[in-house]
mmCIF file of N, CA and C in Angstrom:
data_model
loop_
_atom_site.group_PDB
_atom_site.id
_atom_site.type_symbol
_atom_site.label_atom_id
_atom_site.label_comp_id
_atom_site.label_asym_id
_atom_site.label_seq_id
_atom_site.Cartn_x
_atom_site.Cartn_y
_atom_site.Cartn_z
ATOM 1 N N MET A 21 10.015 3.209 -8.962
ATOM 2 C CA MET A 21 10.083 4.641 -8.731
ATOM 3 C C MET A 21 9.486 4.934 -7.353
ATOM 4 N N PRO A 22 10.285 5.514 -6.442
ATOM 5 C CA PRO A 22 9.786 5.810 -5.100
ATOM 6 C C PRO A 22 8.713 6.900 -5.118
ATOM 7 N N LEU A 23 7.778 6.779 -4.191
ATOM 8 C CA LEU A 23 6.730 7.784 -4.054
ATOM 9 C C LEU A 23 7.264 8.972 -3.271
ATOM 10 N N GLU A 24 6.651 10.103 -3.457
ATOM 11 C CA GLU A 24 7.030 11.293 -2.708
ATOM 12 C C GLU A 24 6.716 11.089 -1.227
ATOM 13 N N ALA A 25 7.582 11.587 -0.373
ATOM 14 C CA ALA A 25 7.410 11.423 1.073
ATOM 15 C C ALA A 25 6.090 12.023 1.550
ATOM 16 N N GLY A 26 5.718 13.172 1.028
ATOM 17 C CA GLY A 26 4.466 13.803 1.428
ATOM 18 C C GLY A 26 3.253 12.967 1.085
ATOM 19 N N LEU A 27 3.304 12.306 -0.056
ATOM 20 C CA LEU A 27 2.186 11.462 -0.462
ATOM 21 C C LEU A 27 2.081 10.245 0.444
ATOM 22 N N LEU A 28 3.200 9.633 0.747
ATOM 23 C CA LEU A 28 3.203 8.437 1.586
ATOM 24 C C LEU A 28 2.679 8.740 2.993
ATOM 25 N N GLU A 29 2.902 9.958 3.465
ATOM 26 C CA GLU A 29 2.432 10.343 4.797
ATOM 27 C C GLU A 29 0.914 10.411 4.886
ATOM 28 N N ILE A 30 0.231 10.736 3.792
ATOM 29 C CA ILE A 30 -1.228 10.886 3.849
ATOM 30 C C ILE A 30 -1.979 9.638 3.398
ATOM 31 N N LEU A 31 -1.287 8.681 2.777
ATOM 32 C CA LEU A 31 -1.958 7.462 2.336
ATOM 33 C C LEU A 31 -2.180 6.520 3.507
ATOM 34 N N ALA A 32 -3.304 5.810 3.476
ATOM 35 C CA ALA A 32 -3.629 4.838 4.512
ATOM 36 C C ALA A 32 -4.270 3.620 3.860
ATOM 37 N N CYS A 33 -4.210 2.505 4.553
ATOM 38 C CA CYS A 33 -4.816 1.268 4.060
ATOM 39 C C CYS A 33 -6.335 1.453 3.960
ATOM 40 N N PRO A 34 -6.925 1.162 2.819
ATOM 41 C CA PRO A 34 -8.375 1.309 2.687
ATOM 42 C C PRO A 34 -9.156 0.329 3.561
ATOM 43 N N ALA A 35 -8.546 -0.794 3.925
ATOM 44 C CA ALA A 35 -9.246 -1.812 4.710
ATOM 45 C C ALA A 35 -9.280 -1.479 6.204
ATOM 46 N N CYS A 36 -8.112 -1.060 6.764
ATOM 47 C CA CYS A 36 -8.058 -0.858 8.213
ATOM 48 C C CYS A 36 -7.607 0.551 8.616
ATOM 49 N N HIS A 37 -7.228 1.378 7.659
ATOM 50 C CA HIS A 37 -6.829 2.775 7.863
ATOM 51 C C HIS A 37 -5.480 2.950 8.570
ATOM 52 N N ALA A 38 -4.666 1.894 8.615
ATOM 53 C CA ALA A 38 -3.316 1.994 9.187
ATOM 54 C C ALA A 38 -2.383 2.624 8.155
ATOM 55 N N PRO A 39 -1.263 3.180 8.589
ATOM 56 C CA PRO A 39 -0.288 3.744 7.639
ATOM 57 C C PRO A 39 0.280 2.669 6.708
ATOM 58 N N LEU A 40 0.763 3.120 5.546
ATOM 59 C CA LEU A 40 1.365 2.214 4.572
ATOM 60 C C LEU A 40 2.866 2.445 4.527
ATOM 61 N N GLN A 41 3.588 1.370 4.234
ATOM 62 C CA GLN A 41 5.047 1.438 4.129
ATOM 63 C C GLN A 41 5.432 0.957 2.742
ATOM 64 N N GLU A 42 6.330 1.701 2.094
ATOM 65 C CA GLU A 42 6.760 1.368 0.733
ATOM 66 C C GLU A 42 7.799 0.257 0.778
ATOM 67 N N GLN A 43 7.551 -0.818 0.015
ATOM 68 C CA GLN A 43 8.486 -1.938 -0.102
ATOM 69 C C GLN A 43 8.531 -2.345 -1.564
ATOM 70 N N GLU A 44 9.677 -2.119 -2.201
ATOM 71 C CA GLU A 44 9.894 -2.413 -3.615
ATOM 72 C C GLU A 44 8.791 -1.818 -4.472
ATOM 73 N N ASP A 45 7.953 -2.651 -5.102
ATOM 74 C CA ASP A 45 6.922 -2.149 -6.021
ATOM 75 C C ASP A 45 5.507 -2.266 -5.439
ATOM 76 N N GLU A 46 5.399 -2.158 -4.109
ATOM 77 C CA GLU A 46 4.083 -2.212 -3.480
ATOM 78 C C GLU A 46 4.093 -1.428 -2.175
ATOM 79 N N LEU A 47 2.893 -1.135 -1.695
ATOM 80 C CA LEU A 47 2.711 -0.469 -0.412
ATOM 81 C C LEU A 47 2.100 -1.485 0.537
ATOM 82 N N VAL A 48 2.750 -1.687 1.678
ATOM 83 C CA VAL A 48 2.324 -2.710 2.627
ATOM 84 C C VAL A 48 1.709 -2.037 3.851
ATOM 85 N N CYS A 49 0.560 -2.551 4.268
ATOM 86 C CA CYS A 49 -0.133 -2.044 5.445
ATOM 87 C C CYS A 49 0.673 -2.405 6.690
ATOM 88 N N THR A 50 0.793 -1.447 7.621
ATOM 89 C CA THR A 50 1.540 -1.680 8.853
ATOM 90 C C THR A 50 0.636 -2.151 9.997
ATOM 91 N N GLY A 51 -0.640 -2.320 9.731
ATOM 92 C CA GLY A 51 -1.568 -2.802 10.752
ATOM 93 C C GLY A 51 -1.269 -4.245 11.135
ATOM 94 N N GLN A 52 -1.300 -4.551 12.425
ATOM 95 C CA GLN A 52 -0.947 -5.885 12.907
ATOM 96 C C GLN A 52 -1.859 -6.975 12.365
ATOM 97 N N ASP A 53 -3.131 -6.716 12.269
ATOM 98 C CA ASP A 53 -4.078 -7.741 11.837
ATOM 99 C C ASP A 53 -4.370 -7.707 10.349
ATOM 100 N N CYS A 54 -3.840 -6.741 9.624
ATOM 101 C CA CYS A 54 -4.168 -6.569 8.208
ATOM 102 C C CYS A 54 -3.044 -7.082 7.318
ATOM 103 N N GLY A 55 -2.018 -6.267 7.104
ATOM 104 C CA GLY A 55 -0.860 -6.676 6.327
ATOM 105 C C GLY A 55 -1.062 -6.759 4.825
ATOM 106 N N LEU A 56 -2.144 -6.197 4.289
ATOM 107 C CA LEU A 56 -2.360 -6.230 2.848
ATOM 108 C C LEU A 56 -1.262 -5.461 2.120
ATOM 109 N N ALA A 57 -0.927 -5.918 0.928
ATOM 110 C CA ALA A 57 0.097 -5.252 0.111
ATOM 111 C C ALA A 57 -0.559 -4.784 -1.182
ATOM 112 N N TYR A 58 -0.497 -3.475 -1.427
ATOM 113 C CA TYR A 58 -1.133 -2.870 -2.592
ATOM 114 C C TYR A 58 -0.087 -2.604 -3.671
ATOM 115 N N PRO A 59 -0.384 -2.930 -4.923
ATOM 116 C CA PRO A 59 0.599 -2.713 -5.996
ATOM 117 C C PRO A 59 0.744 -1.239 -6.348
ATOM 118 N N VAL A 60 1.928 -0.901 -6.873
ATOM 119 C CA VAL A 60 2.186 0.437 -7.421
ATOM 120 C C VAL A 60 2.492 0.215 -8.892
ATOM 121 N N ARG A 61 1.625 0.706 -9.758
ATOM 122 C CA ARG A 61 1.770 0.513 -11.205
ATOM 123 C C ARG A 61 2.068 1.849 -11.867
ATOM 124 N N ASP A 62 3.179 1.912 -12.567
ATOM 125 C CA ASP A 62 3.599 3.136 -13.258
ATOM 126 C C ASP A 62 3.650 4.328 -12.317
ATOM 127 N N GLY A 63 4.087 4.083 -11.073
ATOM 128 C CA GLY A 63 4.211 5.155 -10.100
ATOM 129 C C GLY A 63 2.919 5.555 -9.424
ATOM 130 N N ILE A 64 1.831 4.817 -9.688
ATOM 131 C CA ILE A 64 0.522 5.144 -9.121
ATOM 132 C C ILE A 64 0.076 4.023 -8.186
ATOM 133 N N PRO A 65 -0.150 4.323 -6.900
ATOM 134 C CA PRO A 65 -0.623 3.296 -5.972
ATOM 135 C C PRO A 65 -2.050 2.865 -6.317
ATOM 136 N N VAL A 66 -2.270 1.561 -6.358
ATOM 137 C CA VAL A 66 -3.601 1.011 -6.629
ATOM 138 C C VAL A 66 -4.164 0.560 -5.287
ATOM 139 N N LEU A 67 -4.903 1.454 -4.638
ATOM 140 C CA LEU A 67 -5.396 1.196 -3.289
ATOM 141 C C LEU A 67 -6.805 0.607 -3.314
ATOM 142 N N LEU A 68 -6.916 -0.528 -3.960
ATOM 143 C CA LEU A 68 -8.176 -1.263 -4.025
ATOM 144 C C LEU A 68 -7.988 -2.587 -3.287
ATOM 145 N N VAL A 69 -8.865 -2.888 -2.356
ATOM 146 C CA VAL A 69 -8.744 -4.113 -1.573
ATOM 147 C C VAL A 69 -8.762 -5.337 -2.485
ATOM 148 N N ASP A 70 -9.550 -5.290 -3.561
ATOM 149 C CA ASP A 70 -9.632 -6.419 -4.492
ATOM 150 C C ASP A 70 -8.319 -6.655 -5.242
ATOM 151 N N GLU A 71 -7.478 -5.628 -5.359
ATOM 152 C CA GLU A 71 -6.195 -5.728 -6.053
ATOM 153 C C GLU A 71 -5.052 -6.069 -5.113
ATOM 154 N N ALA A 72 -5.286 -6.023 -3.804
ATOM 155 C CA ALA A 72 -4.239 -6.215 -2.816
ATOM 156 C C ALA A 72 -3.844 -7.685 -2.686
ATOM 157 N N ARG A 73 -2.567 -7.881 -2.338
ATOM 158 C CA ARG A 73 -2.050 -9.211 -2.079
ATOM 159 C C ARG A 73 -2.172 -9.446 -0.578
ATOM 160 N N HIS A 74 -2.697 -10.607 -0.196
ATOM 161 C CA HIS A 74 -2.854 -10.943 1.217
ATOM 162 C C HIS A 74 -1.521 -11.422 1.769
ATOM 163 N N PRO A 75 -1.267 -11.199 3.053
ATOM 164 C CA PRO A 75 0.011 -11.619 3.623
ATOM 165 C C PRO A 75 0.180 -13.130 3.565
ATOM 166 N N ALA A 76 1.436 -13.546 3.466
ATOM 167 C CA ALA A 76 1.739 -14.974 3.356
ATOM 168 C C ALA A 76 1.575 -15.679 4.685
#
């Protein structure tokens, strides 16, 4: 389920504060040195660094 555009505009990566980009079922940090991917569960972004997937 896609997030509302207004919500995506105000969300930022908790680790580096860069904007997030929606990709399938997660939100991916657009920061060059970060790249963490946060899960979206039941339409709710889980913006916890401990829950994030590190870039490959």
